[in-house]
PDB file of C-alpha atoms in Angstrom:
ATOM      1  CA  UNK A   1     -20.632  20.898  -6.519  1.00  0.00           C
ATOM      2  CA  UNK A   2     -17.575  18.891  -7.906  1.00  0.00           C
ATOM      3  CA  UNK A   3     -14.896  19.021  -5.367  1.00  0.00           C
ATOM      4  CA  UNK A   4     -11.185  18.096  -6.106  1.00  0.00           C
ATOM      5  CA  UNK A   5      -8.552  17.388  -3.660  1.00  0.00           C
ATOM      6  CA  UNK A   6      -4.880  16.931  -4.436  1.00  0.00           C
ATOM      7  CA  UNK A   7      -3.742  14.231  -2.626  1.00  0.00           C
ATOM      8  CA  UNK A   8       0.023  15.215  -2.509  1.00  0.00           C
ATOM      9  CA  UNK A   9       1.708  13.296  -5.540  1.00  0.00           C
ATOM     10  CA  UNK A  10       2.014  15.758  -8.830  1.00  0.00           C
ATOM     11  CA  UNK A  11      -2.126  15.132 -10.449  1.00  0.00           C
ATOM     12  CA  UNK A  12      -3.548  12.265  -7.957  1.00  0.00           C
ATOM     13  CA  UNK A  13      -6.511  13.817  -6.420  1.00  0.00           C
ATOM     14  CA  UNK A  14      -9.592  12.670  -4.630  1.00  0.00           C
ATOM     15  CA  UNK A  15     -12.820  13.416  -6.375  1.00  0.00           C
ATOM     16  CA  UNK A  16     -16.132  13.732  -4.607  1.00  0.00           C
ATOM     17  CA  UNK A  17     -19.443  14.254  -6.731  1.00  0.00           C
ATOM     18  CA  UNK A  18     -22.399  15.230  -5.069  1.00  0.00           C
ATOM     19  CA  UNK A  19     -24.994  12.164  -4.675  1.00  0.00           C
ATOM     20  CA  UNK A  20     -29.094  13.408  -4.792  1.00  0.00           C
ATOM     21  CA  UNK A  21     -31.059  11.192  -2.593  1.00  0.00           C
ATOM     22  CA  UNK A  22     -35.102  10.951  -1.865  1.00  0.00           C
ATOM     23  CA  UNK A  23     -36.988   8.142  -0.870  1.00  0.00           C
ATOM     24  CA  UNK A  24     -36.512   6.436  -4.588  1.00  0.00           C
ATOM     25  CA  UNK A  25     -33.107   6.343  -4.078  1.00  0.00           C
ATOM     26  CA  UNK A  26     -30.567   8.841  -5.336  1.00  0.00           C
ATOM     27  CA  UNK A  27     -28.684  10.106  -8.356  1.00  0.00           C
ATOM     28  CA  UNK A  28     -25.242  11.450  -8.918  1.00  0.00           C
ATOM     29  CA  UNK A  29     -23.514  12.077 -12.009  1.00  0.00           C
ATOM     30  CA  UNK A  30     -20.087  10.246 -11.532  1.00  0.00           C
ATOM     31  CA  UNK A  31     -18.213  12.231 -14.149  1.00  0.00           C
ATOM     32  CA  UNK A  32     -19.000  15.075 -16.322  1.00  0.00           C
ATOM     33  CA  UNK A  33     -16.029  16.383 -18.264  1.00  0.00           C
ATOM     34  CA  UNK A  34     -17.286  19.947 -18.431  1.00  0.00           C
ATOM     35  CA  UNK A  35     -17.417  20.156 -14.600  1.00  0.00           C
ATOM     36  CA  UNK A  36     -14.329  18.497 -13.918  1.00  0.00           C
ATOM     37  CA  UNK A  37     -12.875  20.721 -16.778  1.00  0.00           C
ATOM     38  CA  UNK A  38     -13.843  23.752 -14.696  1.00  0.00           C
ATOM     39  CA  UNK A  39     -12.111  22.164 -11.879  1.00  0.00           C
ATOM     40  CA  UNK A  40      -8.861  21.517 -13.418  1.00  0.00           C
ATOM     41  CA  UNK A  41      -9.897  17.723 -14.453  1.00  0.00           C
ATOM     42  CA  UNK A  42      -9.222  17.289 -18.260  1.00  0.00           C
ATOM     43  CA  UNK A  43      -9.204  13.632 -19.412  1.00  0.00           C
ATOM     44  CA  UNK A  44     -10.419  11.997 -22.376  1.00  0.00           C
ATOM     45  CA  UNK A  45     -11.577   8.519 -21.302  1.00  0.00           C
ATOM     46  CA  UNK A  46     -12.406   5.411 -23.620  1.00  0.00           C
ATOM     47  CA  UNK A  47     -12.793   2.403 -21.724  1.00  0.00           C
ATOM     48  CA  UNK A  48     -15.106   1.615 -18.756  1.00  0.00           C
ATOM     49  CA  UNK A  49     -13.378  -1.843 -16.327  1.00  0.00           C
ATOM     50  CA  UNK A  50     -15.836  -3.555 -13.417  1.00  0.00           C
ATOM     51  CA  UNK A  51     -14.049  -5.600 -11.415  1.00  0.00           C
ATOM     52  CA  UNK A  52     -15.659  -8.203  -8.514  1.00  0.00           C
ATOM     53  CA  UNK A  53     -13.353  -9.549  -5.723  1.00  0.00           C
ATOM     54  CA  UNK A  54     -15.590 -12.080  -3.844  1.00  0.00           C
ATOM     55  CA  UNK A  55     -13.046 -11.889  -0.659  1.00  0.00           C
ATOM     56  CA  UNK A  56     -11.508  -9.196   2.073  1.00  0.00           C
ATOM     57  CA  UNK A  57      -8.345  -9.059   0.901  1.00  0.00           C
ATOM     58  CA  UNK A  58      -7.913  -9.593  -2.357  1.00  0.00           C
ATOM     59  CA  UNK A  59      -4.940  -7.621  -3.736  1.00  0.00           C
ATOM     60  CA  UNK A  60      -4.760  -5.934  -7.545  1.00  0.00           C
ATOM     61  CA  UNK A  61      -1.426  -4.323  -8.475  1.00  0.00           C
ATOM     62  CA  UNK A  62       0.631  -2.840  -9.038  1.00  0.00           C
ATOM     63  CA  UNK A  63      -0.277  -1.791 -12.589  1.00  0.00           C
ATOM     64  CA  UNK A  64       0.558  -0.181 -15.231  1.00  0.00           C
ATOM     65  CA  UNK A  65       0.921   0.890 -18.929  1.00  0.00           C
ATOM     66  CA  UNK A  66       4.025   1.396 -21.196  1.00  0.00           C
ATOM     67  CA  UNK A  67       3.478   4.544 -23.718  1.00  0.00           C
ATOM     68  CA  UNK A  68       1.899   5.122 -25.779  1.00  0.00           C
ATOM     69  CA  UNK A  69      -0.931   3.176 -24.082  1.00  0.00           C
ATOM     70  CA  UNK A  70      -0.283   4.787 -20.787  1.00  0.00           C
ATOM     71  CA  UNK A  71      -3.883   5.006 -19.134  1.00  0.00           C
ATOM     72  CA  UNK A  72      -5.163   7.749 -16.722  1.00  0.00           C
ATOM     73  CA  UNK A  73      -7.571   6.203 -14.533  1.00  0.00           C
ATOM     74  CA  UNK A  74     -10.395   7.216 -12.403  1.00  0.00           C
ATOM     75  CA  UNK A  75     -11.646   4.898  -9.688  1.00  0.00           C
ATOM     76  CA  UNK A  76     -14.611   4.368  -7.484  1.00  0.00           C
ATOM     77  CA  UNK A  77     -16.560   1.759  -5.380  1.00  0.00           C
ATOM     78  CA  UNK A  78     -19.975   0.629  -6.602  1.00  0.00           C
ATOM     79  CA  UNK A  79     -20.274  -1.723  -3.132  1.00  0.00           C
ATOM     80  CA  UNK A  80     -18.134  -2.421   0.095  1.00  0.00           C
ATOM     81  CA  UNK A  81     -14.453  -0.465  -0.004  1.00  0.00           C
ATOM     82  CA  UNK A  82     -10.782  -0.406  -0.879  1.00  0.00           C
ATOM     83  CA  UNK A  83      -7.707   0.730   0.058  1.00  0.00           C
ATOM     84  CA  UNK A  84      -6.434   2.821  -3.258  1.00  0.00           C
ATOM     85  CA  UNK A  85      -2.530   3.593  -3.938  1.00  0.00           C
ATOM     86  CA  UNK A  86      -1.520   5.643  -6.617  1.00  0.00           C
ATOM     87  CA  UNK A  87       2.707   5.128  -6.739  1.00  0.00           C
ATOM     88  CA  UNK A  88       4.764   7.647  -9.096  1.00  0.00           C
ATOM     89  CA  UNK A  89       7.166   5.560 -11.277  1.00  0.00           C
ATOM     90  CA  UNK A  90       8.737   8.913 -13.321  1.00  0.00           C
ATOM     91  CA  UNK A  91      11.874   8.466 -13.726  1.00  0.00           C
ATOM     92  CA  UNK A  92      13.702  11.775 -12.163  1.00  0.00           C
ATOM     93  CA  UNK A  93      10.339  12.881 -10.460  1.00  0.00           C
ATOM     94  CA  UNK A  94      11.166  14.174  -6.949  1.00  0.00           C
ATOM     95  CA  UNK A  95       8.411  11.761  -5.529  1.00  0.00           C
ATOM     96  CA  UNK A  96       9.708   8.622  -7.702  1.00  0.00           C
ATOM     97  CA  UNK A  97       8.927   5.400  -5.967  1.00  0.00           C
ATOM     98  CA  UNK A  98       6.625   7.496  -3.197  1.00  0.00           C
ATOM     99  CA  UNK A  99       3.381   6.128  -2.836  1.00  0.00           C
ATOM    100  CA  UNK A 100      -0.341   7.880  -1.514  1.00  0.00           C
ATOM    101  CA  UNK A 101      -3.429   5.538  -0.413  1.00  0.00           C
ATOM    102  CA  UNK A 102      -6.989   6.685  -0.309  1.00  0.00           C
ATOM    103  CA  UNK A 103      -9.666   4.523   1.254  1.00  0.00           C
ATOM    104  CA  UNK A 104     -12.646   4.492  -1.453  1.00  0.00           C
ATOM    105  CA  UNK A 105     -16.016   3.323  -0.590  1.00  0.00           C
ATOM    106  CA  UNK A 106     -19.756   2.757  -1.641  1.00  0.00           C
ATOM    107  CA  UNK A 107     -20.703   4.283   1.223  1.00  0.00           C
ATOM    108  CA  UNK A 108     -17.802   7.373   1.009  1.00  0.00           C
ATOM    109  CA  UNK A 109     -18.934   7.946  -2.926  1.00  0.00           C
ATOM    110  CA  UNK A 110     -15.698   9.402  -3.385  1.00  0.00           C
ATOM    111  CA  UNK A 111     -13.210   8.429  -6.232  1.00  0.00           C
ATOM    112  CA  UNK A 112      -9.457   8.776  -7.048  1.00  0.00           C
ATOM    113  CA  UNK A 113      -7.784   9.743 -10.237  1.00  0.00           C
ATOM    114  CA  UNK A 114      -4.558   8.234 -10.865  1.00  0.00           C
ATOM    115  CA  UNK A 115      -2.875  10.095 -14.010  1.00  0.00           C
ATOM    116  CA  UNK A 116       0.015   8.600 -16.497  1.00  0.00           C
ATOM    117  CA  UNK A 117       3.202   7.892 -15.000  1.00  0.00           C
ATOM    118  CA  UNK A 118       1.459   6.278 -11.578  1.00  0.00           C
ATOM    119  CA  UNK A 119       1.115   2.580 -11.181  1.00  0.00           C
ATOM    120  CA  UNK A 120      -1.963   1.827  -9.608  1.00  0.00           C
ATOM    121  CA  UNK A 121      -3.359  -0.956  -7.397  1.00  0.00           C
ATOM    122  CA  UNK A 122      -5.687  -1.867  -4.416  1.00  0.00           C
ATOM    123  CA  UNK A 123      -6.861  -4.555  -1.972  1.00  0.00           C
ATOM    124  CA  UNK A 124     -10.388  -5.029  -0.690  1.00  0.00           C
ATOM    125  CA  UNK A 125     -11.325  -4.026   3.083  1.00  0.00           C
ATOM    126  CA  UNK A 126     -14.839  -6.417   2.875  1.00  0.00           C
ATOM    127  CA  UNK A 127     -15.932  -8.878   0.958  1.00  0.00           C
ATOM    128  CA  UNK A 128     -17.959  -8.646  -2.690  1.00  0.00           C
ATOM    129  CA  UNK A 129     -16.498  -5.553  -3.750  1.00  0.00           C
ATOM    130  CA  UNK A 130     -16.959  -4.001  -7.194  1.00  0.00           C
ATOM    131  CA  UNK A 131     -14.915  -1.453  -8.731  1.00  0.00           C
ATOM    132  CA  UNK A 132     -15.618   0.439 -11.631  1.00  0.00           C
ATOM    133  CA  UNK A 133     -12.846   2.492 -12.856  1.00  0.00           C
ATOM    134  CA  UNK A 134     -12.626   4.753 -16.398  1.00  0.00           C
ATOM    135  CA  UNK A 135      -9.398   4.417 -18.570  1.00  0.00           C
ATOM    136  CA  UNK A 136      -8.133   7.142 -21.251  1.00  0.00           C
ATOM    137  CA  UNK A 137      -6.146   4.171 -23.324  1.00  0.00           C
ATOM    138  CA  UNK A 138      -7.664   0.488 -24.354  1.00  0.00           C
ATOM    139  CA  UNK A 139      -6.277  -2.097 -22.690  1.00  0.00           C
ATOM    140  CA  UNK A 140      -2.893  -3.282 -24.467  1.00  0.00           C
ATOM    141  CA  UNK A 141      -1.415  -7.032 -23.103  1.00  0.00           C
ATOM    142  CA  UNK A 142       2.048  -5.598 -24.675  1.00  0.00           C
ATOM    143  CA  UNK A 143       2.101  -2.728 -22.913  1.00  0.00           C
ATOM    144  CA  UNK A 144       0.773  -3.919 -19.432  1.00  0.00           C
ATOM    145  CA  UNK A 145       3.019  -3.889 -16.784  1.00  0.00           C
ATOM    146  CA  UNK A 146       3.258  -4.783 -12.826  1.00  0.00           C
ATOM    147  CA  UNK A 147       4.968  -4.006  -9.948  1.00  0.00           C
ATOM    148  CA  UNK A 148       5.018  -5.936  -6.733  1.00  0.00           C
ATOM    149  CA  UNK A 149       3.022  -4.888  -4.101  1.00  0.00           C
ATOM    150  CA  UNK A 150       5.304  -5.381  -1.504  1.00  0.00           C
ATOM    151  CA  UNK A 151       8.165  -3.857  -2.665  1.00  0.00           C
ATOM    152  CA  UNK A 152      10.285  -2.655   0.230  1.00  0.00           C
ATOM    153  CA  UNK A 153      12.208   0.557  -1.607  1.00  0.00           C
ATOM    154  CA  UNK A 154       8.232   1.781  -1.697  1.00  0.00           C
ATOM    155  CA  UNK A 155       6.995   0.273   1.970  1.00  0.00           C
ATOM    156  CA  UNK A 156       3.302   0.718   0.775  1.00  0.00           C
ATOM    157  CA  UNK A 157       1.613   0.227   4.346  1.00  0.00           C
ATOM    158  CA  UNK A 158      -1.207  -1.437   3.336  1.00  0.00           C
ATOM    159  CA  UNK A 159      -4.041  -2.205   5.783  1.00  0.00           C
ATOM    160  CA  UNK A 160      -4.413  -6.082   5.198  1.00  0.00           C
ATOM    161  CA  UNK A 161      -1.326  -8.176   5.565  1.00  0.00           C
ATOM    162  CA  UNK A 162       0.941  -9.458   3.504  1.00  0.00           C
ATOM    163  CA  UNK A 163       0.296 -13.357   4.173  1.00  0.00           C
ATOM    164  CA  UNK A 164      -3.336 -12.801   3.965  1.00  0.00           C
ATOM    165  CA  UNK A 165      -3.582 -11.018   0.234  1.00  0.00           C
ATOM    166  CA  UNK A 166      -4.919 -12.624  -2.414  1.00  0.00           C
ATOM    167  CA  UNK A 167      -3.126 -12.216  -5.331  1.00  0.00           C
ATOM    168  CA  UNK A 168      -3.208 -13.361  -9.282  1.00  0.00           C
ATOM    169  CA  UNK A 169      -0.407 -15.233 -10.464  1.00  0.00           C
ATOM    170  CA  UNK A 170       0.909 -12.535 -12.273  1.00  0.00           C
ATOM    171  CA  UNK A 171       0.601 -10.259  -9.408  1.00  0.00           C
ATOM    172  CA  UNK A 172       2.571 -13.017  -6.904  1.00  0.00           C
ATOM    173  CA  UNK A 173       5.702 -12.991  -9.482  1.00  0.00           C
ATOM    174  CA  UNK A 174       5.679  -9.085 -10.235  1.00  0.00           C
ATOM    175  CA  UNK A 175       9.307  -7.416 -10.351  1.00  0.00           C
ATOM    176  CA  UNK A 176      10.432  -4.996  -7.991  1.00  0.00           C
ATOM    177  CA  UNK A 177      10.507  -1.134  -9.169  1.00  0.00           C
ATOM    178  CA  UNK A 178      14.065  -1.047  -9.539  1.00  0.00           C
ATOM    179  CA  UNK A 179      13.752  -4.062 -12.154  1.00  0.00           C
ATOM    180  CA  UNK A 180      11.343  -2.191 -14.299  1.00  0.00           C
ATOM    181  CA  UNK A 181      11.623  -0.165 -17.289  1.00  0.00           C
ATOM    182  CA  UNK A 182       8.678   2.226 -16.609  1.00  0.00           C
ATOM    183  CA  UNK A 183       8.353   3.806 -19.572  1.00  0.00           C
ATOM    184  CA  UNK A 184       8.043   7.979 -17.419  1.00  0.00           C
ATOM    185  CA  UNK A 185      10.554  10.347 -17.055  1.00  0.00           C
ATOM    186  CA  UNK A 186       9.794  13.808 -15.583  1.00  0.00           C
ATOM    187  CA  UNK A 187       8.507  16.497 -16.346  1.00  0.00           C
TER     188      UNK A 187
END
C-alpha cells in the first residue's frame, strides 16, 4: 500500500512504497503512476538524475527552474541518507520563503516530492550517498536557478554546519531569495 503524507507546505509530501523482501533480497516498485494517481499523486515525469556525493556533508541547493521548465521532483536514497528541504518561493503564497526538511534514507525507503514553485536542495548525513530523483521537465541551463542555502530570511536549520558543507561553486555564490526573480506566484 502506497502511503502519502503531506508534509505541511501546499503539495510536498512524503511518499513511502512498500519494499517485498525474502532471502534473495527484495522488490519494491518506486513509482507507479496509477497508484499514486489513486492517492492524489499525478505527475508526468521525463527525466531520471543519480547523483554521488563521496563525503558527509556535501551540500546541493538550493535549486530551481524558471517556467516553463519548472520541474516537479521526486526524491529518494539508493544508499546512506540526506537531509531533504523543499522551500516555497510563490510569490504571494502564505508559506513564501518557509521551508520543510525530511530526512530520506536507504534504509527509511521513503521519498519526498517537491512540486513546481519549491526550490529544492539537500546535504548528505554519511558518506557515498546516491540519490536518484525523477523530474517532470528536462534539464534547461537557461532556466536553472539557485538560492543560497544559508539564507537567513529562510533560517533552514540544517543538521551539518555551515563551515563544514561542501558546496559547488555555483552553490557558494547563490543569491539570496529576496534577489531572485522566481518565476511563481500563487495560486
Amino acid at each position: 500500500m502506497v502511503e502519502v503524507s503531506n508534509l505541511g507546505l501546499d503539495g510536498v509530501c512524503e511518499i513511502r512504497v512498500p519494499r517485498f523482501e525474502d532471502a534473495r533480497g527484495f522488490f519494491s516498485e518506486t513509482w507507479n503512476a496509477d497508484k499514486l494517481a489513486q492517492a492524489g499523486v499525478v505527475v508526468d515525469f521525463v527525466q531520471d538524475n543519480h547523483s554521488l556525493s563521496r563525503e558527509r556533508g556535501v551540500l546541493r541547493g538550493l535549486h530551481f527552474q524558471l517556467p516553463p521548465f519548472a520541474q516537479d521532483k521526486l526524491v529518494r536514497v539508493l544508499r546512506g541518507s540526506i537531509f531533504d528541504v523543499a522551500v516555497d518561493i510563490r510569490k504571494g503564497s502564505p508559506s513564501f520563503g518557509k521551508w520543510v526538511g525530511l530526512t530520506l534514507s536507504a534504509k527509511a525507503w521513503n521519498q519526498i516530492l517537491v512540486p513546481k514553485g519549491f526550490a529544492h536542495g539537500f546535504v548528505t548525513l554519511e558518506p557515498d550517498t546516491e540519490v536518484v530523483y525523477k523530474v517532470s521537465a528536462p534539464y534547461s541551463q537557461p532556466h536553472d536557478r539557485s538560492i543560497r542555502f544559508d539564507d537567513p530570511a529562510i533560517a533552514i536549520a540544517w543538521p551539518v554546519a555551515a563551515a563544514e558543507v561542501i558546496l559547488s561553486d555555483k552553490d557558494a555564490v547563490a543569491p539570496l531569495l529576496a534577489d531572485v526573480e522566481t518565476g511563481f506566484v500563487y495560486p
